[in-house]
């Protein structure tokens, strides 16, 4: 808002200078369009958690793929066509008390389509990535992109229970 | 000059000050896996033995699933969970003759290890039983033999009948 105020002040100064500069010349009128762009705040919203469902002790590796119905899902929305940098912090294990099962993370994003299996979806190779918000939001004044979280767990000889962890996604521009 | 002023004004309006605004946000996704105890089924009795039958006898030899000669199995798994008990619809029992006998099972279940009362008739299929809170269930098997005729060659007839359990 401070920058926007400076712009308006400058425009007012220009308007006050205008009659002096134009003295002795033919009269004319000039409309001036004043624009102020307000950037949307960046927001990351969780749409669905990642759930591996019910697994059995010693069942080995279970994978939730990008195409699975229970893949974790988020969307990121902010300024139109903005480039965002994201950082993922996946849990290394899922925990039930002091018991753990290993978790191997997977992630993917799509700048424009809410379709995880679309050919334009990009699978993440690292825990950081940069992409653009290209899908016009419902109200037209912000753009969004989509992010999916998946992966696999390995269940060995562990006690029955609900094993869980927290996968943090940070975004900035 | 007028053009110069307008150019400056346009430049001021188009300044990238707002477009370069910075922002950050974060969210978290919960990653969850529910681990259940493995499910198993263990014979609690020996073979289902029809004993000696007579070629050409009237009626099919039968063992009641709720009687003392029934075979029994104990199922163990995650307490309170529905399970699917499935089995072979019939089993061929080869013997010395050219024509085998056929075993046709009858299956009942119970939450306690008793088959003389409180049992439920089971059909092979999906989620046809539920484990107790302690993770137990009991299955009892009887059935009858078909194919026994006056022409059946005397001798020993046997085969393997299969039952399985799953969540």
mmCIF file of C-alpha atoms in Angstrom:
data_model
loop_
_atom_site.group_PDB
_atom_site.id
_atom_site.type_symbol
_atom_site.label_atom_id
_atom_site.label_comp_id
_atom_site.label_asym_id
_atom_site.label_seq_id
_atom_site.Cartn_x
_atom_site.Cartn_y
_atom_site.Cartn_z
ATOM 1 C CA UNK A 1 0.000 0.000 0.000
ATOM 2 C CA UNK A 2 2.933 2.358 0.604
ATOM 3 C CA UNK A 3 4.096 1.920 -2.973
ATOM 4 C CA UNK A 4 0.588 2.443 -4.265
ATOM 5 C CA UNK A 5 0.353 5.674 -2.250
ATOM 6 C CA UNK A 6 3.619 6.875 -3.808
ATOM 7 C CA UNK A 7 2.229 6.251 -7.269
ATOM 8 C CA UNK A 8 -0.851 8.316 -6.524
ATOM 9 C CA UNK A 9 1.258 11.139 -5.079
ATOM 10 C CA UNK A 10 3.409 11.201 -8.199
ATOM 11 C CA UNK A 11 0.374 11.297 -10.429
ATOM 12 C CA UNK A 12 -1.057 14.200 -8.408
ATOM 13 C CA UNK A 13 2.215 16.088 -8.850
ATOM 14 C CA UNK A 14 2.085 15.503 -12.567
ATOM 15 C CA UNK A 15 -1.483 16.751 -12.721
ATOM 16 C CA UNK A 16 -0.520 19.981 -10.902
ATOM 17 C CA UNK A 17 2.330 20.589 -13.332
ATOM 18 C CA UNK A 18 0.180 20.053 -16.353
ATOM 19 C CA UNK A 19 -1.485 23.546 -16.711
ATOM 20 C CA UNK A 20 1.843 25.405 -16.502
ATOM 21 C CA UNK A 21 3.456 23.326 -19.162
ATOM 22 C CA UNK A 22 0.493 23.728 -21.461
ATOM 23 C CA UNK A 23 0.142 27.504 -21.029
ATOM 24 C CA UNK A 24 -0.318 29.294 -24.348
ATOM 25 C CA UNK A 25 -1.275 26.176 -26.159
ATOM 26 C CA UNK A 26 -4.689 25.116 -27.290
ATOM 27 C CA UNK A 27 -6.921 23.737 -24.624
ATOM 28 C CA UNK A 28 -7.527 20.038 -24.484
ATOM 29 C CA UNK A 29 -8.727 17.523 -22.017
ATOM 30 C CA UNK A 30 -7.037 14.301 -21.142
ATOM 31 C CA UNK A 31 -8.525 11.449 -19.181
ATOM 32 C CA UNK A 32 -6.170 9.657 -16.899
ATOM 33 C CA UNK A 33 -6.694 6.108 -15.916
ATOM 34 C CA UNK A 34 -5.433 5.275 -12.483
ATOM 35 C CA UNK A 35 -4.722 1.644 -11.762
ATOM 36 C CA UNK A 36 -3.702 -0.035 -8.594
ATOM 37 C CA UNK A 37 -2.761 -3.695 -8.647
ATOM 38 C CA UNK A 38 -3.243 -5.564 -5.395
ATOM 39 C CA UNK A 39 -1.440 -8.869 -5.303
ATOM 40 C CA UNK A 40 -3.278 -11.859 -3.901
ATOM 41 C CA UNK A 41 -1.799 -13.366 -0.798
ATOM 42 C CA UNK A 42 -0.277 -16.768 -1.389
ATOM 43 C CA UNK A 43 -2.232 -19.583 0.182
ATOM 44 C CA UNK A 44 -1.699 -23.315 0.392
ATOM 45 C CA UNK A 45 -4.813 -25.323 1.073
ATOM 46 C CA UNK A 46 -4.994 -28.991 1.942
ATOM 47 C CA UNK A 47 -7.800 -30.719 0.101
ATOM 48 C CA UNK A 48 -7.170 -34.304 1.156
ATOM 49 C CA UNK A 49 -4.786 -36.188 3.425
ATOM 50 C CA UNK A 50 -2.721 -39.126 2.257
ATOM 51 C CA UNK A 51 -4.107 -42.375 3.612
ATOM 52 C CA UNK A 52 -2.592 -45.779 3.011
ATOM 53 C CA UNK A 53 -5.669 -47.467 4.420
ATOM 54 C CA UNK A 54 -5.657 -50.680 6.402
ATOM 55 C CA UNK A 55 -2.499 -52.718 6.126
ATOM 56 C CA UNK A 56 -1.465 -55.950 7.747
ATOM 57 C CA UNK A 57 1.604 -56.615 9.839
ATOM 58 C CA UNK A 58 4.480 -57.929 7.718
ATOM 59 C CA UNK A 59 2.681 -57.033 4.505
ATOM 60 C CA UNK A 60 5.771 -55.314 3.087
ATOM 61 C CA UNK A 61 5.591 -52.388 0.693
ATOM 62 C CA UNK A 62 2.300 -50.661 -0.026
ATOM 63 C CA UNK A 63 2.224 -47.829 -2.522
ATOM 64 C CA UNK A 64 -0.263 -45.050 -3.077
ATOM 65 C CA UNK A 65 0.321 -43.777 -6.588
ATOM 66 C CA UNK A 66 -0.482 -40.468 -8.183
ATOM 67 C CA UNK A 67 -3.518 -42.117 -9.724
ATOM 68 C CA UNK A 68 -4.854 -43.506 -6.437
ATOM 69 C CA UNK A 69 -8.113 -42.195 -5.037
ATOM 70 C CA UNK A 70 -6.526 -41.641 -1.635
ATOM 71 C CA UNK A 71 -3.552 -39.604 -2.835
ATOM 72 C CA UNK A 72 -2.942 -36.478 -0.731
ATOM 73 C CA UNK A 73 -3.955 -33.278 -2.473
ATOM 74 C CA UNK A 74 -3.400 -29.540 -2.049
ATOM 75 C CA UNK A 75 -3.837 -26.476 -4.135
ATOM 76 C CA UNK A 76 -1.831 -23.296 -4.065
ATOM 77 C CA UNK A 77 -3.378 -20.027 -5.034
ATOM 78 C CA UNK A 78 -2.081 -16.491 -5.257
ATOM 79 C CA UNK A 79 -1.239 -13.733 -7.711
ATOM 80 C CA UNK A 80 -2.073 -14.300 -11.317
ATOM 81 C CA UNK A 81 0.577 -16.179 -13.206
ATOM 82 C CA UNK A 82 2.993 -15.832 -10.300
ATOM 83 C CA UNK A 83 5.996 -18.079 -9.990
ATOM 84 C CA UNK A 84 6.126 -19.903 -6.670
ATOM 85 C CA UNK A 85 8.883 -21.759 -4.931
ATOM 86 C CA UNK A 86 7.802 -24.713 -2.871
ATOM 87 C CA UNK A 87 9.610 -26.700 -0.251
ATOM 88 C CA UNK A 88 8.454 -30.097 0.941
ATOM 89 C CA UNK A 89 9.306 -31.585 4.299
ATOM 90 C CA UNK A 90 8.140 -35.198 4.269
ATOM 91 C CA UNK A 91 8.245 -37.408 7.333
ATOM 92 C CA UNK A 92 10.839 -40.153 7.150
ATOM 93 C CA UNK A 93 8.665 -42.491 9.137
ATOM 94 C CA UNK A 94 5.093 -42.840 10.298
ATOM 95 C CA UNK A 95 4.816 -43.315 14.032
ATOM 96 C CA UNK A 96 2.591 -45.171 16.427
ATOM 97 C CA UNK A 97 3.951 -44.465 19.875
ATOM 98 C CA UNK A 98 7.584 -45.485 19.705
ATOM 99 C CA UNK A 99 6.948 -47.804 16.769
ATOM 100 C CA UNK A 100 7.686 -46.660 13.256
ATOM 101 C CA UNK A 101 7.233 -47.678 9.642
ATOM 102 C CA UNK A 102 9.341 -46.153 6.864
ATOM 103 C CA UNK A 103 7.693 -43.743 4.462
ATOM 104 C CA UNK A 104 9.092 -42.953 1.028
ATOM 105 C CA UNK A 105 7.598 -39.751 -0.303
ATOM 106 C CA UNK A 106 6.356 -38.851 -3.735
ATOM 107 C CA UNK A 107 5.002 -35.588 -5.065
ATOM 108 C CA UNK A 108 3.765 -34.008 -8.247
ATOM 109 C CA UNK A 109 2.311 -30.717 -9.396
ATOM 110 C CA UNK A 110 0.318 -29.313 -12.241
ATOM 111 C CA UNK A 111 0.412 -25.590 -12.969
ATOM 112 C CA UNK A 112 -2.962 -25.462 -14.616
ATOM 113 C CA UNK A 113 -4.977 -28.665 -14.424
ATOM 114 C CA UNK A 114 -6.553 -30.396 -11.476
ATOM 115 C CA UNK A 115 -5.808 -33.741 -13.095
ATOM 116 C CA UNK A 116 -3.019 -35.735 -11.458
ATOM 117 C CA UNK A 117 -2.666 -38.174 -14.340
ATOM 118 C CA UNK A 118 -2.567 -35.511 -17.053
ATOM 119 C CA UNK A 119 0.624 -35.588 -19.145
ATOM 120 C CA UNK A 120 1.369 -32.041 -18.033
ATOM 121 C CA UNK A 121 1.645 -33.110 -14.393
ATOM 122 C CA UNK A 122 5.255 -32.991 -13.261
ATOM 123 C CA UNK A 123 6.587 -35.527 -10.781
ATOM 124 C CA UNK A 124 8.894 -33.986 -8.219
ATOM 125 C CA UNK A 125 12.441 -35.276 -8.088
ATOM 126 C CA UNK A 126 13.504 -33.157 -5.125
ATOM 127 C CA UNK A 127 11.937 -31.509 -2.108
ATOM 128 C CA UNK A 128 12.084 -28.097 -3.759
ATOM 129 C CA UNK A 129 10.503 -26.930 -6.983
ATOM 130 C CA UNK A 130 9.557 -23.783 -8.845
ATOM 131 C CA UNK A 131 6.500 -23.405 -11.017
ATOM 132 C CA UNK A 132 3.797 -20.951 -11.974
ATOM 133 C CA UNK A 133 0.198 -20.513 -10.910
ATOM 134 C CA UNK A 134 -1.620 -20.749 -14.194
ATOM 135 C CA UNK A 135 -5.123 -21.952 -13.528
ATOM 136 C CA UNK A 136 -7.526 -19.038 -13.264
ATOM 137 C CA UNK A 137 -9.424 -19.193 -10.005
ATOM 138 C CA UNK A 138 -13.217 -19.234 -9.869
ATOM 139 C CA UNK A 139 -13.481 -15.494 -9.280
ATOM 140 C CA UNK A 140 -10.891 -14.663 -11.901
ATOM 141 C CA UNK A 141 -8.714 -12.514 -9.658
ATOM 142 C CA UNK A 142 -6.209 -15.123 -8.612
ATOM 143 C CA UNK A 143 -4.544 -18.134 -10.130
ATOM 144 C CA UNK A 144 -3.873 -21.547 -8.711
ATOM 145 C CA UNK A 145 -1.851 -24.705 -9.206
ATOM 146 C CA UNK A 146 -2.232 -28.202 -7.838
ATOM 147 C CA UNK A 147 -0.008 -30.429 -5.773
ATOM 148 C CA UNK A 148 -0.307 -34.107 -4.953
ATOM 149 C CA UNK A 149 1.445 -36.135 -2.248
ATOM 150 C CA UNK A 150 1.828 -39.899 -2.458
ATOM 151 C CA UNK A 151 4.476 -42.553 -1.787
ATOM 152 C CA UNK A 152 4.933 -45.895 -0.128
ATOM 153 C CA UNK A 153 5.220 -47.424 3.308
ATOM 154 C CA UNK A 154 6.895 -50.627 4.353
ATOM 155 C CA UNK A 155 5.134 -52.596 7.051
ATOM 156 C CA UNK A 156 7.256 -55.129 8.854
ATOM 157 C CA UNK A 157 6.797 -56.905 12.150
ATOM 158 C CA UNK A 158 5.275 -53.947 13.949
ATOM 159 C CA UNK A 159 2.433 -53.795 16.457
ATOM 160 C CA UNK A 160 -1.051 -53.074 15.100
ATOM 161 C CA UNK A 161 -2.056 -49.440 15.358
ATOM 162 C CA UNK A 162 -2.573 -46.179 13.524
ATOM 163 C CA UNK A 163 0.745 -44.911 12.189
ATOM 164 C CA UNK A 164 0.879 -41.277 11.127
ATOM 165 C CA UNK A 165 3.174 -38.434 10.231
ATOM 166 C CA UNK A 166 2.990 -34.829 9.053
ATOM 167 C CA UNK A 167 4.046 -33.753 5.569
ATOM 168 C CA UNK A 168 4.661 -30.004 5.453
ATOM 169 C CA UNK A 169 4.457 -27.976 2.256
ATOM 170 C CA UNK A 170 5.738 -24.398 2.167
ATOM 171 C CA UNK A 171 5.295 -22.011 -0.716
ATOM 172 C CA UNK A 172 6.629 -18.523 -1.349
ATOM 173 C CA UNK A 173 7.027 -15.872 -4.027
ATOM 174 C CA UNK B 1 6.423 17.646 -23.597
ATOM 175 C CA UNK B 2 2.933 16.407 -23.279
ATOM 176 C CA UNK B 3 4.012 13.058 -24.587
ATOM 177 C CA UNK B 4 6.899 13.054 -22.155
ATOM 178 C CA UNK B 5 4.593 13.602 -19.196
ATOM 179 C CA UNK B 6 2.257 10.908 -20.309
ATOM 180 C CA UNK B 7 5.167 8.557 -20.745
ATOM 181 C CA UNK B 8 6.310 9.212 -17.199
ATOM 182 C CA UNK B 9 2.828 8.784 -15.885
ATOM 183 C CA UNK B 10 2.482 5.493 -17.693
ATOM 184 C CA UNK B 11 5.789 4.362 -16.312
ATOM 185 C CA UNK B 12 4.726 5.228 -12.785
ATOM 186 C CA UNK B 13 1.422 3.452 -13.165
ATOM 187 C CA UNK B 14 3.129 0.373 -14.522
ATOM 188 C CA UNK B 15 5.735 0.188 -11.823
ATOM 189 C CA UNK B 16 6.321 -3.382 -10.759
ATOM 190 C CA UNK B 17 6.025 -2.490 -7.077
ATOM 191 C CA UNK B 18 2.779 -4.375 -6.463
ATOM 192 C CA UNK B 19 3.528 -7.249 -8.829
ATOM 193 C CA UNK B 20 6.697 -7.975 -6.935
ATOM 194 C CA UNK B 21 4.869 -8.326 -3.626
ATOM 195 C CA UNK B 22 6.142 -11.255 -1.678
ATOM 196 C CA UNK B 23 4.103 -13.752 0.181
ATOM 197 C CA UNK B 24 4.487 -17.153 1.723
ATOM 198 C CA UNK B 25 2.256 -19.834 3.111
ATOM 199 C CA UNK B 26 2.375 -23.396 4.227
ATOM 200 C CA UNK B 27 0.098 -26.306 4.925
ATOM 201 C CA UNK B 28 0.482 -29.858 6.041
ATOM 202 C CA UNK B 29 -0.866 -33.176 4.901
ATOM 203 C CA UNK B 30 -1.410 -35.978 7.338
ATOM 204 C CA UNK B 31 0.064 -39.278 6.194
ATOM 205 C CA UNK B 32 -1.622 -42.255 7.809
ATOM 206 C CA UNK B 33 -1.457 -46.019 7.638
ATOM 207 C CA UNK B 34 -3.500 -48.268 9.881
ATOM 208 C CA UNK B 35 -1.755 -51.524 10.625
ATOM 209 C CA UNK B 36 -3.789 -54.564 11.541
ATOM 210 C CA UNK B 37 -2.687 -57.807 13.043
ATOM 211 C CA UNK B 38 -2.164 -60.452 10.390
ATOM 212 C CA UNK B 39 -5.062 -62.818 9.885
ATOM 213 C CA UNK B 40 -4.644 -66.578 10.153
ATOM 214 C CA UNK B 41 -6.688 -69.752 10.204
ATOM 215 C CA UNK B 42 -5.556 -72.837 12.077
ATOM 216 C CA UNK B 43 -7.084 -76.340 12.137
ATOM 217 C CA UNK B 44 -8.403 -77.231 15.541
ATOM 218 C CA UNK B 45 -9.173 -80.804 14.595
ATOM 219 C CA UNK B 46 -7.920 -83.568 12.384
ATOM 220 C CA UNK B 47 -9.237 -84.645 9.002
ATOM 221 C CA UNK B 48 -12.932 -84.767 8.303
ATOM 222 C CA UNK B 49 -13.398 -88.508 8.418
ATOM 223 C CA UNK B 50 -16.575 -90.087 7.083
ATOM 224 C CA UNK B 51 -15.478 -93.470 8.309
ATOM 225 C CA UNK B 52 -16.666 -96.526 6.419
ATOM 226 C CA UNK B 53 -19.592 -96.185 4.056
ATOM 227 C CA UNK B 54 -21.342 -98.814 1.986
ATOM 228 C CA UNK B 55 -21.459 -98.773 -1.790
ATOM 229 C CA UNK B 56 -25.089 -98.407 -2.779
ATOM 230 C CA UNK B 57 -26.286 -97.388 0.669
ATOM 231 C CA UNK B 58 -29.417 -95.279 0.886
ATOM 232 C CA UNK B 59 -28.787 -91.581 1.317
ATOM 233 C CA UNK B 60 -25.604 -89.567 1.081
ATOM 234 C CA UNK B 61 -23.107 -90.028 3.912
ATOM 235 C CA UNK B 62 -23.297 -86.852 5.998
ATOM 236 C CA UNK B 63 -21.400 -85.211 8.845
ATOM 237 C CA UNK B 64 -23.196 -82.390 10.620
ATOM 238 C CA UNK B 65 -21.307 -79.106 10.950
ATOM 239 C CA UNK B 66 -22.916 -78.744 14.373
ATOM 240 C CA UNK B 67 -22.091 -82.228 15.522
ATOM 241 C CA UNK B 68 -19.202 -83.838 17.281
ATOM 242 C CA UNK B 69 -17.524 -85.121 14.116
ATOM 243 C CA UNK B 70 -17.251 -81.724 12.434
ATOM 244 C CA UNK B 71 -13.865 -80.327 11.585
ATOM 245 C CA UNK B 72 -13.050 -77.039 13.226
ATOM 246 C CA UNK B 73 -10.793 -74.089 12.556
ATOM 247 C CA UNK B 74 -9.744 -71.097 14.643
ATOM 248 C CA UNK B 75 -9.394 -67.710 12.971
ATOM 249 C CA UNK B 76 -7.224 -65.003 14.508
ATOM 250 C CA UNK B 77 -6.822 -61.400 13.463
ATOM 251 C CA UNK B 78 -7.528 -57.744 14.213
ATOM 252 C CA UNK B 79 -10.295 -57.464 16.771
ATOM 253 C CA UNK B 80 -13.674 -56.253 15.600
ATOM 254 C CA UNK B 81 -12.905 -56.396 11.890
ATOM 255 C CA UNK B 82 -15.127 -58.042 9.297
ATOM 256 C CA UNK B 83 -13.528 -60.957 7.517
ATOM 257 C CA UNK B 84 -14.186 -62.927 4.392
ATOM 258 C CA UNK B 85 -14.271 -66.690 4.785
ATOM 259 C CA UNK B 86 -14.160 -68.512 1.484
ATOM 260 C CA UNK B 87 -13.850 -72.151 0.559
ATOM 261 C CA UNK B 88 -14.007 -74.671 -2.243
ATOM 262 C CA UNK B 89 -17.598 -75.298 -3.262
ATOM 263 C CA UNK B 90 -16.815 -79.003 -3.545
ATOM 264 C CA UNK B 91 -13.837 -81.306 -3.626
ATOM 265 C CA UNK B 92 -13.198 -84.417 -5.633
ATOM 266 C CA UNK B 93 -12.083 -87.437 -3.613
ATOM 267 C CA UNK B 94 -10.174 -89.791 -5.906
ATOM 268 C CA UNK B 95 -10.040 -93.459 -4.995
ATOM 269 C CA UNK B 96 -9.245 -96.826 -6.519
ATOM 270 C CA UNK B 97 -12.205 -96.707 -8.875
ATOM 271 C CA UNK B 98 -12.619 -94.737 -12.052
ATOM 272 C CA UNK B 99 -15.239 -92.494 -10.493
ATOM 273 C CA UNK B 100 -14.256 -90.286 -7.543
ATOM 274 C CA UNK B 101 -16.591 -89.292 -4.765
ATOM 275 C CA UNK B 102 -17.386 -85.639 -4.196
ATOM 276 C CA UNK B 103 -17.339 -83.784 -0.897
ATOM 277 C CA UNK B 104 -19.946 -81.016 -0.544
ATOM 278 C CA UNK B 105 -19.265 -78.838 2.511
ATOM 279 C CA UNK B 106 -21.577 -77.277 5.044
ATOM 280 C CA UNK B 107 -19.996 -74.487 7.094
ATOM 281 C CA UNK B 108 -21.073 -72.723 10.258
ATOM 282 C CA UNK B 109 -19.318 -70.106 12.346
ATOM 283 C CA UNK B 110 -19.306 -68.937 15.940
ATOM 284 C CA UNK B 111 -17.604 -66.306 18.051
ATOM 285 C CA UNK B 112 -16.827 -68.948 20.637
ATOM 286 C CA UNK B 113 -15.310 -72.362 20.165
ATOM 287 C CA UNK B 114 -18.638 -74.194 20.310
ATOM 288 C CA UNK B 115 -20.555 -75.687 17.410
ATOM 289 C CA UNK B 116 -23.498 -77.212 19.178
ATOM 290 C CA UNK B 117 -25.265 -73.916 19.862
ATOM 291 C CA UNK B 118 -25.114 -70.294 18.821
ATOM 292 C CA UNK B 119 -23.647 -70.954 15.390
ATOM 293 C CA UNK B 120 -24.374 -69.027 12.216
ATOM 294 C CA UNK B 121 -24.704 -70.741 8.847
ATOM 295 C CA UNK B 122 -22.095 -69.325 6.488
ATOM 296 C CA UNK B 123 -21.964 -68.964 2.733
ATOM 297 C CA UNK B 124 -18.589 -68.579 1.105
ATOM 298 C CA UNK B 125 -18.104 -64.928 0.291
ATOM 299 C CA UNK B 126 -17.067 -61.437 1.230
ATOM 300 C CA UNK B 127 -17.320 -60.173 4.803
ATOM 301 C CA UNK B 128 -19.477 -63.009 5.957
ATOM 302 C CA UNK B 129 -18.175 -62.956 9.535
ATOM 303 C CA UNK B 130 -16.734 -60.551 12.102
ATOM 304 C CA UNK B 131 -13.900 -61.164 14.511
ATOM 305 C CA UNK B 132 -14.566 -60.700 18.196
ATOM 306 C CA UNK B 133 -13.059 -57.739 20.024
ATOM 307 C CA UNK B 134 -10.253 -60.071 20.945
ATOM 308 C CA UNK B 135 -9.745 -61.016 17.304
ATOM 309 C CA UNK B 136 -11.150 -64.568 17.315
ATOM 310 C CA UNK B 137 -13.647 -66.517 15.239
ATOM 311 C CA UNK B 138 -14.359 -70.218 14.865
ATOM 312 C CA UNK B 139 -15.462 -72.154 11.805
ATOM 313 C CA UNK B 140 -16.928 -75.675 11.805
ATOM 314 C CA UNK B 141 -17.171 -77.850 8.733
ATOM 315 C CA UNK B 142 -19.381 -80.789 7.906
ATOM 316 C CA UNK B 143 -20.898 -81.907 4.657
ATOM 317 C CA UNK B 144 -21.904 -84.882 2.603
ATOM 318 C CA UNK B 145 -20.522 -87.185 -0.044
ATOM 319 C CA UNK B 146 -22.086 -87.499 -3.457
ATOM 320 C CA UNK B 147 -21.286 -90.011 -6.156
ATOM 321 C CA UNK B 148 -21.521 -93.057 -3.932
ATOM 322 C CA UNK B 149 -23.289 -95.817 -5.864
ATOM 323 C CA UNK B 150 -23.572 -99.573 -5.911
ATOM 324 C CA UNK B 151 -20.888 -99.594 -8.581
ATOM 325 C CA UNK B 152 -18.409 -97.590 -6.528
ATOM 326 C CA UNK B 153 -15.154 -99.472 -6.214
ATOM 327 C CA UNK B 154 -14.386 -100.271 -2.570
ATOM 328 C CA UNK B 155 -11.316 -98.604 -1.164
ATOM 329 C CA UNK B 156 -10.072 -95.379 0.382
ATOM 330 C CA UNK B 157 -11.125 -92.059 -1.113
ATOM 331 C CA UNK B 158 -9.569 -88.792 -0.025
ATOM 332 C CA UNK B 159 -8.879 -85.279 -1.159
ATOM 333 C CA UNK B 160 -8.010 -81.831 0.062
ATOM 334 C CA UNK B 161 -10.610 -79.175 0.674
ATOM 335 C CA UNK B 162 -9.458 -75.575 1.048
ATOM 336 C CA UNK B 163 -10.708 -72.701 3.157
ATOM 337 C CA UNK B 164 -9.183 -69.240 3.411
ATOM 338 C CA UNK B 165 -9.768 -66.052 5.353
ATOM 339 C CA UNK B 166 -9.022 -62.425 4.562
ATOM 340 C CA UNK B 167 -9.963 -58.972 5.747
#
